Amino acid sequence: MGLNSRIKSLIFAGCSLITIGALAGFASSRQNEKTCEKVSINIDNEYNNYFIGDKEVRDLLTREGERKLEGLSNQFIDLKNLEKRIESHKFVKDAEVYRGLDGNIQVSVKQNRPIARIIRSDQDVYIDAEGNILPLSDRYTARVIPITKSALIRSSDKGFFQDSLGQSYLDLLQFIEQDEFWNAQLVQMHIDGNGKVSFLPQLGDHTIEFGKPVKVEDKFKKLAVLYKEVLPTMGWDRYKRVNVEYEDQIICE
C-alpha cells in the first residue's frame, strides 16, 4: 500500500470514528429529550426471599414519594444515584437501573441471601454467605438454621465470620443449606468456647457433636449412614449423643 493510500485509510478511519461518536452523541441527546412515563421493577427472588418489594424499591427511588420519576425528562434522572439509593437497603446485594429505548426506567434488584440466624441476648441478626451481618425484617422471616454461640466466642459476629477461620463456618453453613436432607434435619447449631460445633436434629432426642468445621463432607457421610441405615431400625431415641468429630469413627451413647 502506497503512502497516499495509507493516508486516505487513516483519514477514512478518523472520519468513521467521528461519525460514530456523533451518532452516539445524537442518540444520547435524543434519549435525554425523552420523558420517563413508566418505572418497571424486577426483584430477583431466586432463593424465595421477600425482604424487599416493589413499594420499598419505589420509596427508595422517589425518596418516599417526594420525587416521582414518571413525567420527568431523562436529562434530570441520575441513574447511578438511583442505583446507590436502592443498594443502601440492607437486603439489596446489587441493583441496576437503566433506561430503555422508549425512555422509561428499568430497575433490576438482586437480594442478599441469609444462610443462618444468630441468636443473641439483645437482638437476633442474620448472616449471609459472605459473613455480612443483616438485621431482622418486619416484612419477611427467612427459614434458616439458628445459631447460638458460647460467651467465650468474641461478641462481634461480623469479625468472627469474616476472618480465615470464620470462612470454614460459612462453608459448613452453605453445605447444610444446599443439601436438602440436612437442611431439613438440622434445626439448631451451637458453637462452643473452643469453636466446636454441635447440632440438634429434627428427628431423635440426641445431640450431634460435629467438632471443628473441617472435613465437613466426610462427617456428613458418616452421619448419613447412621440416619439412613441404623436409626430407622434401632429407634430414633436410642441415643442421647452422637459424635462424628474423630476420623473413621462414630461414637453413639
PDB file of C-alpha atoms in Angstrom:
ATOM      1  CA  MET A   1       0.000   0.000   0.000  1.00  0.00           C
ATOM      2  CA  GLY A   2       1.419   3.378  -1.022  1.00  0.00           C
ATOM      3  CA  LEU A   3       1.783   6.427   1.195  1.00  0.00           C
ATOM      4  CA  ASN A   4      -1.269   8.129  -0.309  1.00  0.00           C
ATOM      5  CA  SER A   5      -3.399   5.026   0.210  1.00  0.00           C
ATOM      6  CA  ARG A   6      -2.335   4.787   3.871  1.00  0.00           C
ATOM      7  CA  ILE A   7      -3.138   8.464   4.420  1.00  0.00           C
ATOM      8  CA  LYS A   8      -6.556   8.006   2.810  1.00  0.00           C
ATOM      9  CA  SER A   9      -7.209   4.961   5.056  1.00  0.00           C
ATOM     10  CA  LEU A  10      -6.270   6.917   8.168  1.00  0.00           C
ATOM     11  CA  ILE A  11      -8.480   9.824   7.138  1.00  0.00           C
ATOM     12  CA  PHE A  12     -11.381   7.430   6.459  1.00  0.00           C
ATOM     13  CA  ALA A  13     -10.911   5.716   9.848  1.00  0.00           C
ATOM     14  CA  GLY A  14     -10.791   9.076  11.590  1.00  0.00           C
ATOM     15  CA  CYS A  15     -13.945  10.237   9.848  1.00  0.00           C
ATOM     16  CA  SER A  16     -15.662   6.959  10.743  1.00  0.00           C
ATOM     17  CA  LEU A  17     -14.804   7.418  14.426  1.00  0.00           C
ATOM     18  CA  ILE A  18     -16.096  10.976  14.338  1.00  0.00           C
ATOM     19  CA  THR A  19     -19.280   9.801  12.628  1.00  0.00           C
ATOM     20  CA  ILE A  20     -19.850   7.003  15.193  1.00  0.00           C
ATOM     21  CA  GLY A  21     -19.152   9.421  18.042  1.00  0.00           C
ATOM     22  CA  ALA A  22     -21.539  11.949  16.561  1.00  0.00           C
ATOM     23  CA  LEU A  23     -24.252   9.316  16.149  1.00  0.00           C
ATOM     24  CA  ALA A  24     -23.762   8.133  19.749  1.00  0.00           C
ATOM     25  CA  GLY A  25     -23.941  11.700  20.981  1.00  0.00           C
ATOM     26  CA  PHE A  26     -27.038  12.302  18.910  1.00  0.00           C
ATOM     27  CA  ALA A  27     -28.706   9.135  20.255  1.00  0.00           C
ATOM     28  CA  SER A  28     -27.808  10.121  23.824  1.00  0.00           C
ATOM     29  CA  SER A  29     -29.193  13.593  23.226  1.00  0.00           C
ATOM     30  CA  ARG A  30     -32.435  12.152  21.844  1.00  0.00           C
ATOM     31  CA  GLN A  31     -32.705   9.871  24.876  1.00  0.00           C
ATOM     32  CA  ASN A  32     -32.269  12.824  27.239  1.00  0.00           C
ATOM     33  CA  GLU A  33     -35.091  14.633  25.463  1.00  0.00           C
ATOM     34  CA  LYS A  34     -37.481  11.764  26.206  1.00  0.00           C
ATOM     35  CA  THR A  35     -39.716  11.673  29.265  1.00  0.00           C
ATOM     36  CA  CYS A  36     -39.971   8.759  31.677  1.00  0.00           C
ATOM     37  CA  GLU A  37     -43.561   7.559  31.547  1.00  0.00           C
ATOM     38  CA  LYS A  38     -43.135   4.325  33.482  1.00  0.00           C
ATOM     39  CA  VAL A  39     -40.800   2.650  36.007  1.00  0.00           C
ATOM     40  CA  SER A  40     -40.588  -1.146  35.748  1.00  0.00           C
ATOM     41  CA  ILE A  41     -39.133  -3.086  38.686  1.00  0.00           C
ATOM     42  CA  ASN A  42     -37.864  -6.660  38.663  1.00  0.00           C
ATOM     43  CA  ILE A  43     -36.805  -8.208  42.009  1.00  0.00           C
ATOM     44  CA  ASP A  44     -34.836 -11.438  41.902  1.00  0.00           C
ATOM     45  CA  ASN A  45     -36.465 -13.910  44.325  1.00  0.00           C
ATOM     46  CA  GLU A  46     -34.219 -16.813  43.339  1.00  0.00           C
ATOM     47  CA  TYR A  47     -33.986 -18.130  46.912  1.00  0.00           C
ATOM     48  CA  ASN A  48     -37.613 -17.342  47.792  1.00  0.00           C
ATOM     49  CA  ASN A  49     -36.564 -14.337  49.845  1.00  0.00           C
ATOM     50  CA  TYR A  50     -39.024 -11.472  50.060  1.00  0.00           C
ATOM     51  CA  PHE A  51     -37.193  -8.908  52.170  1.00  0.00           C
ATOM     52  CA  ILE A  52     -37.887  -6.078  49.770  1.00  0.00           C
ATOM     53  CA  GLY A  53     -40.844  -5.465  47.457  1.00  0.00           C
ATOM     54  CA  ASP A  54     -41.921  -3.043  44.739  1.00  0.00           C
ATOM     55  CA  LYS A  55     -43.166  -0.480  47.262  1.00  0.00           C
ATOM     56  CA  GLU A  56     -39.854  -0.366  49.136  1.00  0.00           C
ATOM     57  CA  VAL A  57     -37.911  -0.005  45.878  1.00  0.00           C
ATOM     58  CA  ARG A  58     -40.200   2.803  44.667  1.00  0.00           C
ATOM     59  CA  ASP A  59     -39.847   4.594  48.010  1.00  0.00           C
ATOM     60  CA  LEU A  60     -36.063   4.447  47.638  1.00  0.00           C
ATOM     61  CA  LEU A  61     -36.223   5.682  44.040  1.00  0.00           C
ATOM     62  CA  THR A  62     -38.570   8.583  44.820  1.00  0.00           C
ATOM     63  CA  ARG A  63     -37.370   9.497  48.332  1.00  0.00           C
ATOM     64  CA  GLU A  64     -40.630   8.272  49.890  1.00  0.00           C
ATOM     65  CA  GLY A  65     -42.698   9.732  47.045  1.00  0.00           C
ATOM     66  CA  GLU A  66     -41.193  13.253  47.168  1.00  0.00           C
ATOM     67  CA  ARG A  67     -39.558  12.987  43.742  1.00  0.00           C
ATOM     68  CA  LYS A  68     -41.551  10.878  41.315  1.00  0.00           C
ATOM     69  CA  LEU A  69     -39.759   9.736  38.169  1.00  0.00           C
ATOM     70  CA  GLU A  70     -42.821   9.464  35.952  1.00  0.00           C
ATOM     71  CA  GLY A  71     -43.181  12.690  33.994  1.00  0.00           C
ATOM     72  CA  LEU A  72     -39.544  13.711  34.408  1.00  0.00           C
ATOM     73  CA  SER A  73     -37.289  14.388  31.451  1.00  0.00           C
ATOM     74  CA  ASN A  74     -34.443  11.868  31.271  1.00  0.00           C
ATOM     75  CA  GLN A  75     -31.876  14.649  31.463  1.00  0.00           C
ATOM     76  CA  PHE A  76     -32.918  15.163  35.093  1.00  0.00           C
ATOM     77  CA  ILE A  77     -32.684  11.481  36.078  1.00  0.00           C
ATOM     78  CA  ASP A  78     -29.333  10.334  37.504  1.00  0.00           C
ATOM     79  CA  LEU A  79     -29.293   6.554  37.030  1.00  0.00           C
ATOM     80  CA  LYS A  80     -26.162   5.934  39.146  1.00  0.00           C
ATOM     81  CA  ASN A  81     -27.606   7.898  42.027  1.00  0.00           C
ATOM     82  CA  LEU A  82     -30.791   5.815  41.845  1.00  0.00           C
ATOM     83  CA  GLU A  83     -28.724   2.619  41.991  1.00  0.00           C
ATOM     84  CA  LYS A  84     -26.904   3.850  45.093  1.00  0.00           C
ATOM     85  CA  ARG A  85     -30.199   4.628  46.801  1.00  0.00           C
ATOM     86  CA  ILE A  86     -31.510   1.110  46.223  1.00  0.00           C
ATOM     87  CA  GLU A  87     -28.216  -0.504  47.258  1.00  0.00           C
ATOM     88  CA  SER A  88     -28.370   1.391  50.559  1.00  0.00           C
ATOM     89  CA  HIS A  89     -31.086  -1.078  51.610  1.00  0.00           C
ATOM     90  CA  LYS A  90     -29.564  -3.767  53.855  1.00  0.00           C
ATOM     91  CA  PHE A  91     -31.175  -6.626  51.959  1.00  0.00           C
ATOM     92  CA  VAL A  92     -30.122  -5.463  48.478  1.00  0.00           C
ATOM     93  CA  LYS A  93     -26.990  -7.155  47.192  1.00  0.00           C
ATOM     94  CA  ASP A  94     -26.914  -5.414  43.819  1.00  0.00           C
ATOM     95  CA  ALA A  95     -29.097  -3.039  41.797  1.00  0.00           C
ATOM     96  CA  GLU A  96     -29.065  -1.986  38.165  1.00  0.00           C
ATOM     97  CA  VAL A  97     -31.042   0.990  36.899  1.00  0.00           C
ATOM     98  CA  TYR A  98     -31.080   1.676  33.172  1.00  0.00           C
ATOM     99  CA  ARG A  99     -33.091   3.480  30.526  1.00  0.00           C
ATOM    100  CA  GLY A 100     -34.964   1.621  27.791  1.00  0.00           C
ATOM    101  CA  LEU A 101     -35.144   2.788  24.192  1.00  0.00           C
ATOM    102  CA  ASP A 102     -38.572   4.206  24.953  1.00  0.00           C
ATOM    103  CA  GLY A 103     -37.089   6.438  27.647  1.00  0.00           C
ATOM    104  CA  ASN A 104     -38.690   4.519  30.508  1.00  0.00           C
ATOM    105  CA  ILE A 105     -36.724   3.369  33.551  1.00  0.00           C
ATOM    106  CA  GLN A 106     -35.954  -0.301  34.149  1.00  0.00           C
ATOM    107  CA  VAL A 107     -34.875  -1.468  37.624  1.00  0.00           C
ATOM    108  CA  SER A 108     -33.335  -4.856  38.418  1.00  0.00           C
ATOM    109  CA  VAL A 109     -32.732  -5.801  42.068  1.00  0.00           C
ATOM    110  CA  LYS A 110     -30.811  -8.779  43.482  1.00  0.00           C
ATOM    111  CA  GLN A 111     -31.408  -9.546  47.152  1.00  0.00           C
ATOM    112  CA  ASN A 112     -28.959 -10.648  49.838  1.00  0.00           C
ATOM    113  CA  ARG A 113     -29.296 -14.286  50.877  1.00  0.00           C
ATOM    114  CA  PRO A 114     -29.242 -15.060  54.612  1.00  0.00           C
ATOM    115  CA  ILE A 115     -27.944 -18.556  55.392  1.00  0.00           C
ATOM    116  CA  ALA A 116     -28.311 -18.521  59.196  1.00  0.00           C
ATOM    117  CA  ARG A 117     -29.859 -16.613  62.085  1.00  0.00           C
ATOM    118  CA  ILE A 118     -27.628 -15.760  65.036  1.00  0.00           C
ATOM    119  CA  ILE A 119     -29.453 -15.890  68.371  1.00  0.00           C
ATOM    120  CA  ARG A 120     -28.318 -13.032  70.623  1.00  0.00           C
ATOM    121  CA  SER A 121     -29.398 -11.757  74.023  1.00  0.00           C
ATOM    122  CA  ASP A 122     -30.072  -8.263  72.678  1.00  0.00           C
ATOM    123  CA  GLN A 123     -31.422  -8.815  69.157  1.00  0.00           C
ATOM    124  CA  ASP A 124     -31.075 -11.640  66.662  1.00  0.00           C
ATOM    125  CA  VAL A 125     -29.419 -10.997  63.300  1.00  0.00           C
ATOM    126  CA  TYR A 126     -28.980 -12.830  60.019  1.00  0.00           C
ATOM    127  CA  ILE A 127     -25.693 -13.708  58.390  1.00  0.00           C
ATOM    128  CA  ASP A 128     -25.262 -14.019  54.625  1.00  0.00           C
ATOM    129  CA  ALA A 129     -22.961 -16.263  52.594  1.00  0.00           C
ATOM    130  CA  GLU A 130     -20.140 -13.679  52.734  1.00  0.00           C
ATOM    131  CA  GLY A 131     -20.305 -13.285  56.513  1.00  0.00           C
ATOM    132  CA  ASN A 132     -22.122  -9.945  56.415  1.00  0.00           C
ATOM    133  CA  ILE A 133     -24.483  -9.202  59.283  1.00  0.00           C
ATOM    134  CA  LEU A 134     -28.061  -8.359  58.286  1.00  0.00           C
ATOM    135  CA  PRO A 135     -30.869  -7.125  60.538  1.00  0.00           C
ATOM    136  CA  LEU A 136     -34.144  -8.941  61.003  1.00  0.00           C
ATOM    137  CA  SER A 137     -37.014  -7.841  58.810  1.00  0.00           C
ATOM    138  CA  ASP A 138     -40.597  -6.960  59.720  1.00  0.00           C
ATOM    139  CA  ARG A 139     -41.582  -7.907  56.189  1.00  0.00           C
ATOM    140  CA  TYR A 140     -40.277 -11.460  55.926  1.00  0.00           C
ATOM    141  CA  THR A 141     -38.701 -14.188  58.088  1.00  0.00           C
ATOM    142  CA  ALA A 142     -36.096 -16.408  56.430  1.00  0.00           C
ATOM    143  CA  ARG A 143     -36.266 -20.133  57.132  1.00  0.00           C
ATOM    144  CA  VAL A 144     -32.610 -20.645  58.014  1.00  0.00           C
ATOM    145  CA  ILE A 145     -30.769 -22.527  60.742  1.00  0.00           C
ATOM    146  CA  PRO A 146     -30.469 -20.642  64.083  1.00  0.00           C
ATOM    147  CA  ILE A 147     -27.024 -20.441  65.703  1.00  0.00           C
ATOM    148  CA  THR A 148     -26.151 -19.995  69.376  1.00  0.00           C
ATOM    149  CA  LYS A 149     -22.611 -19.212  70.496  1.00  0.00           C
ATOM    150  CA  SER A 150     -20.683 -19.572  73.726  1.00  0.00           C
ATOM    151  CA  ALA A 151     -19.991 -16.381  75.669  1.00  0.00           C
ATOM    152  CA  LEU A 152     -16.297 -17.230  75.199  1.00  0.00           C
ATOM    153  CA  ILE A 153     -16.645 -16.591  71.460  1.00  0.00           C
ATOM    154  CA  ARG A 154     -15.938 -12.961  70.641  1.00  0.00           C
ATOM    155  CA  SER A 155     -19.068 -10.850  70.565  1.00  0.00           C
ATOM    156  CA  SER A 156     -18.505  -9.295  67.136  1.00  0.00           C
ATOM    157  CA  ASP A 157     -20.414 -11.649  64.832  1.00  0.00           C
ATOM    158  CA  LYS A 158     -19.090  -9.868  61.767  1.00  0.00           C
ATOM    159  CA  GLY A 159     -15.477 -10.259  62.903  1.00  0.00           C
ATOM    160  CA  PHE A 160     -15.986 -13.886  63.827  1.00  0.00           C
ATOM    161  CA  PHE A 161     -17.438 -14.953  60.488  1.00  0.00           C
ATOM    162  CA  GLN A 162     -15.243 -12.850  58.195  1.00  0.00           C
ATOM    163  CA  ASP A 163     -11.712 -13.936  59.128  1.00  0.00           C
ATOM    164  CA  SER A 164      -9.979 -17.010  57.688  1.00  0.00           C
ATOM    165  CA  LEU A 165     -11.299 -19.275  60.452  1.00  0.00           C
ATOM    166  CA  GLY A 166     -14.794 -17.879  60.120  1.00  0.00           C
ATOM    167  CA  GLN A 167     -14.838 -18.895  56.444  1.00  0.00           C
ATOM    168  CA  SER A 168     -14.833 -22.557  57.497  1.00  0.00           C
ATOM    169  CA  TYR A 169     -18.062 -21.972  59.462  1.00  0.00           C
ATOM    170  CA  LEU A 170     -19.598 -20.252  56.444  1.00  0.00           C
ATOM    171  CA  ASP A 171     -18.590 -23.215  54.266  1.00  0.00           C
ATOM    172  CA  LEU A 172     -20.306 -25.520  56.753  1.00  0.00           C
ATOM    173  CA  LEU A 173     -23.486 -23.426  56.711  1.00  0.00           C
ATOM    174  CA  GLN A 174     -23.521 -23.322  52.919  1.00  0.00           C
ATOM    175  CA  PHE A 175     -23.092 -27.096  52.765  1.00  0.00           C
ATOM    176  CA  ILE A 176     -26.124 -27.559  55.028  1.00  0.00           C
ATOM    177  CA  GLU A 177     -28.219 -25.031  53.110  1.00  0.00           C
ATOM    178  CA  GLN A 178     -27.513 -26.689  49.774  1.00  0.00           C
ATOM    179  CA  ASP A 179     -28.208 -30.233  50.989  1.00  0.00           C
ATOM    180  CA  GLU A 180     -31.957 -30.933  51.013  1.00  0.00           C
ATOM    181  CA  PHE A 181     -31.770 -33.669  53.672  1.00  0.00           C
ATOM    182  CA  TRP A 182     -29.528 -31.888  56.196  1.00  0.00           C
ATOM    183  CA  ASN A 183     -31.228 -28.556  55.628  1.00  0.00           C
ATOM    184  CA  ALA A 184     -34.464 -30.164  56.802  1.00  0.00           C
ATOM    185  CA  GLN A 185     -32.958 -32.359  59.531  1.00  0.00           C
ATOM    186  CA  LEU A 186     -30.721 -29.888  61.419  1.00  0.00           C
ATOM    187  CA  VAL A 187     -32.819 -27.405  63.403  1.00  0.00           C
ATOM    188  CA  GLN A 188     -30.167 -25.662  65.517  1.00  0.00           C
ATOM    189  CA  MET A 189     -26.399 -25.178  65.596  1.00  0.00           C
ATOM    190  CA  HIS A 190     -24.199 -24.274  68.566  1.00  0.00           C
ATOM    191  CA  ILE A 191     -20.568 -23.110  68.638  1.00  0.00           C
ATOM    192  CA  ASP A 192     -18.855 -23.720  71.997  1.00  0.00           C
ATOM    193  CA  GLY A 193     -15.981 -21.808  73.575  1.00  0.00           C
ATOM    194  CA  ASN A 194     -13.426 -23.940  71.733  1.00  0.00           C
ATOM    195  CA  GLY A 195     -15.065 -23.331  68.385  1.00  0.00           C
ATOM    196  CA  LYS A 196     -16.553 -26.835  68.188  1.00  0.00           C
ATOM    197  CA  VAL A 197     -19.934 -27.274  66.538  1.00  0.00           C
ATOM    198  CA  SER A 198     -22.926 -29.303  67.701  1.00  0.00           C
ATOM    199  CA  PHE A 199     -26.387 -29.719  66.204  1.00  0.00           C
ATOM    200  CA  LEU A 200     -29.887 -30.505  67.377  1.00  0.00           C
ATOM    201  CA  PRO A 201     -31.779 -32.679  64.853  1.00  0.00           C
ATOM    202  CA  GLN A 202     -35.401 -32.654  63.767  1.00  0.00           C
ATOM    203  CA  LEU A 203     -35.724 -36.386  64.426  1.00  0.00           C
ATOM    204  CA  GLY A 204     -34.273 -38.037  67.506  1.00  0.00           C
ATOM    205  CA  ASP A 205     -33.532 -36.956  71.054  1.00  0.00           C
ATOM    206  CA  HIS A 206     -29.773 -36.731  70.665  1.00  0.00           C
ATOM    207  CA  THR A 207     -27.102 -34.075  70.187  1.00  0.00           C
ATOM    208  CA  ILE A 208     -24.762 -34.320  67.215  1.00  0.00           C
ATOM    209  CA  GLU A 209     -21.199 -33.443  68.252  1.00  0.00           C
ATOM    210  CA  PHE A 210     -19.616 -32.337  64.991  1.00  0.00           C
ATOM    211  CA  GLY A 211     -16.334 -30.828  66.229  1.00  0.00           C
ATOM    212  CA  LYS A 212     -14.458 -28.156  64.307  1.00  0.00           C
ATOM    213  CA  PRO A 213     -15.833 -27.340  60.820  1.00  0.00           C
ATOM    214  CA  VAL A 214     -13.238 -29.448  58.983  1.00  0.00           C
ATOM    215  CA  LYS A 215     -13.701 -32.485  56.699  1.00  0.00           C
ATOM    216  CA  VAL A 216     -17.338 -31.471  56.556  1.00  0.00           C
ATOM    217  CA  GLU A 217     -18.367 -33.789  53.723  1.00  0.00           C
ATOM    218  CA  ASP A 218     -16.729 -36.846  55.344  1.00  0.00           C
ATOM    219  CA  LYS A 219     -18.503 -36.198  58.650  1.00  0.00           C
ATOM    220  CA  PHE A 220     -21.886 -35.866  56.977  1.00  0.00           C
ATOM    221  CA  LYS A 221     -21.281 -39.096  55.057  1.00  0.00           C
ATOM    222  CA  LYS A 222     -20.800 -40.879  58.387  1.00  0.00           C
ATOM    223  CA  LEU A 223     -23.947 -39.254  59.766  1.00  0.00           C
ATOM    224  CA  ALA A 224     -25.875 -40.252  56.645  1.00  0.00           C
ATOM    225  CA  VAL A 225     -25.099 -43.933  57.278  1.00  0.00           C
ATOM    226  CA  LEU A 226     -26.396 -43.576  60.838  1.00  0.00           C
ATOM    227  CA  TYR A 227     -29.552 -41.725  59.816  1.00  0.00           C
ATOM    228  CA  LYS A 228     -30.466 -43.826  56.818  1.00  0.00           C
ATOM    229  CA  GLU A 229     -29.403 -47.309  57.893  1.00  0.00           C
ATOM    230  CA  VAL A 230     -29.067 -47.530  61.688  1.00  0.00           C
ATOM    231  CA  LEU A 231     -31.543 -45.222  63.440  1.00  0.00           C
ATOM    232  CA  PRO A 232     -34.625 -46.268  61.411  1.00  0.00           C
ATOM    233  CA  THR A 233     -34.193 -49.839  62.748  1.00  0.00           C
ATOM    234  CA  MET A 234     -32.623 -49.162  66.163  1.00  0.00           C
ATOM    235  CA  GLY A 235     -35.008 -46.327  67.044  1.00  0.00           C
ATOM    236  CA  TRP A 236     -34.645 -42.551  66.743  1.00  0.00           C
ATOM    237  CA  ASP A 237     -34.484 -42.084  70.517  1.00  0.00           C
ATOM    238  CA  ARG A 238     -31.944 -44.852  71.104  1.00  0.00           C
ATOM    239  CA  TYR A 239     -29.012 -42.471  71.660  1.00  0.00           C
ATOM    240  CA  LYS A 240     -28.530 -39.181  73.504  1.00  0.00           C
ATOM    241  CA  ARG A 241     -25.152 -38.340  71.981  1.00  0.00           C
ATOM    242  CA  VAL A 242     -23.725 -38.891  68.513  1.00  0.00           C
ATOM    243  CA  ASN A 243     -20.117 -37.847  67.901  1.00  0.00           C
ATOM    244  CA  VAL A 244     -18.521 -37.675  64.421  1.00  0.00           C
ATOM    245  CA  GLU A 245     -15.619 -35.431  65.399  1.00  0.00           C
ATOM    246  CA  TYR A 246     -12.937 -38.084  65.068  1.00  0.00           C
ATOM    247  CA  GLU A 247     -11.771 -39.616  61.814  1.00  0.00           C
ATOM    248  CA  ASP A 248     -13.080 -43.045  60.782  1.00  0.00           C
ATOM    249  CA  GLN A 249     -15.416 -43.489  63.750  1.00  0.00           C
ATOM    250  CA  ILE A 250     -18.868 -42.628  65.084  1.00  0.00           C
ATOM    251  CA  ILE A 251     -19.444 -42.612  68.835  1.00  0.00           C
ATOM    252  CA  CYS A 252     -23.059 -43.233  69.875  1.00  0.00           C
ATOM    253  CA  GLU A 253     -24.108 -43.262  73.531  1.00  0.00           C
TER     254      GLU A 253
END
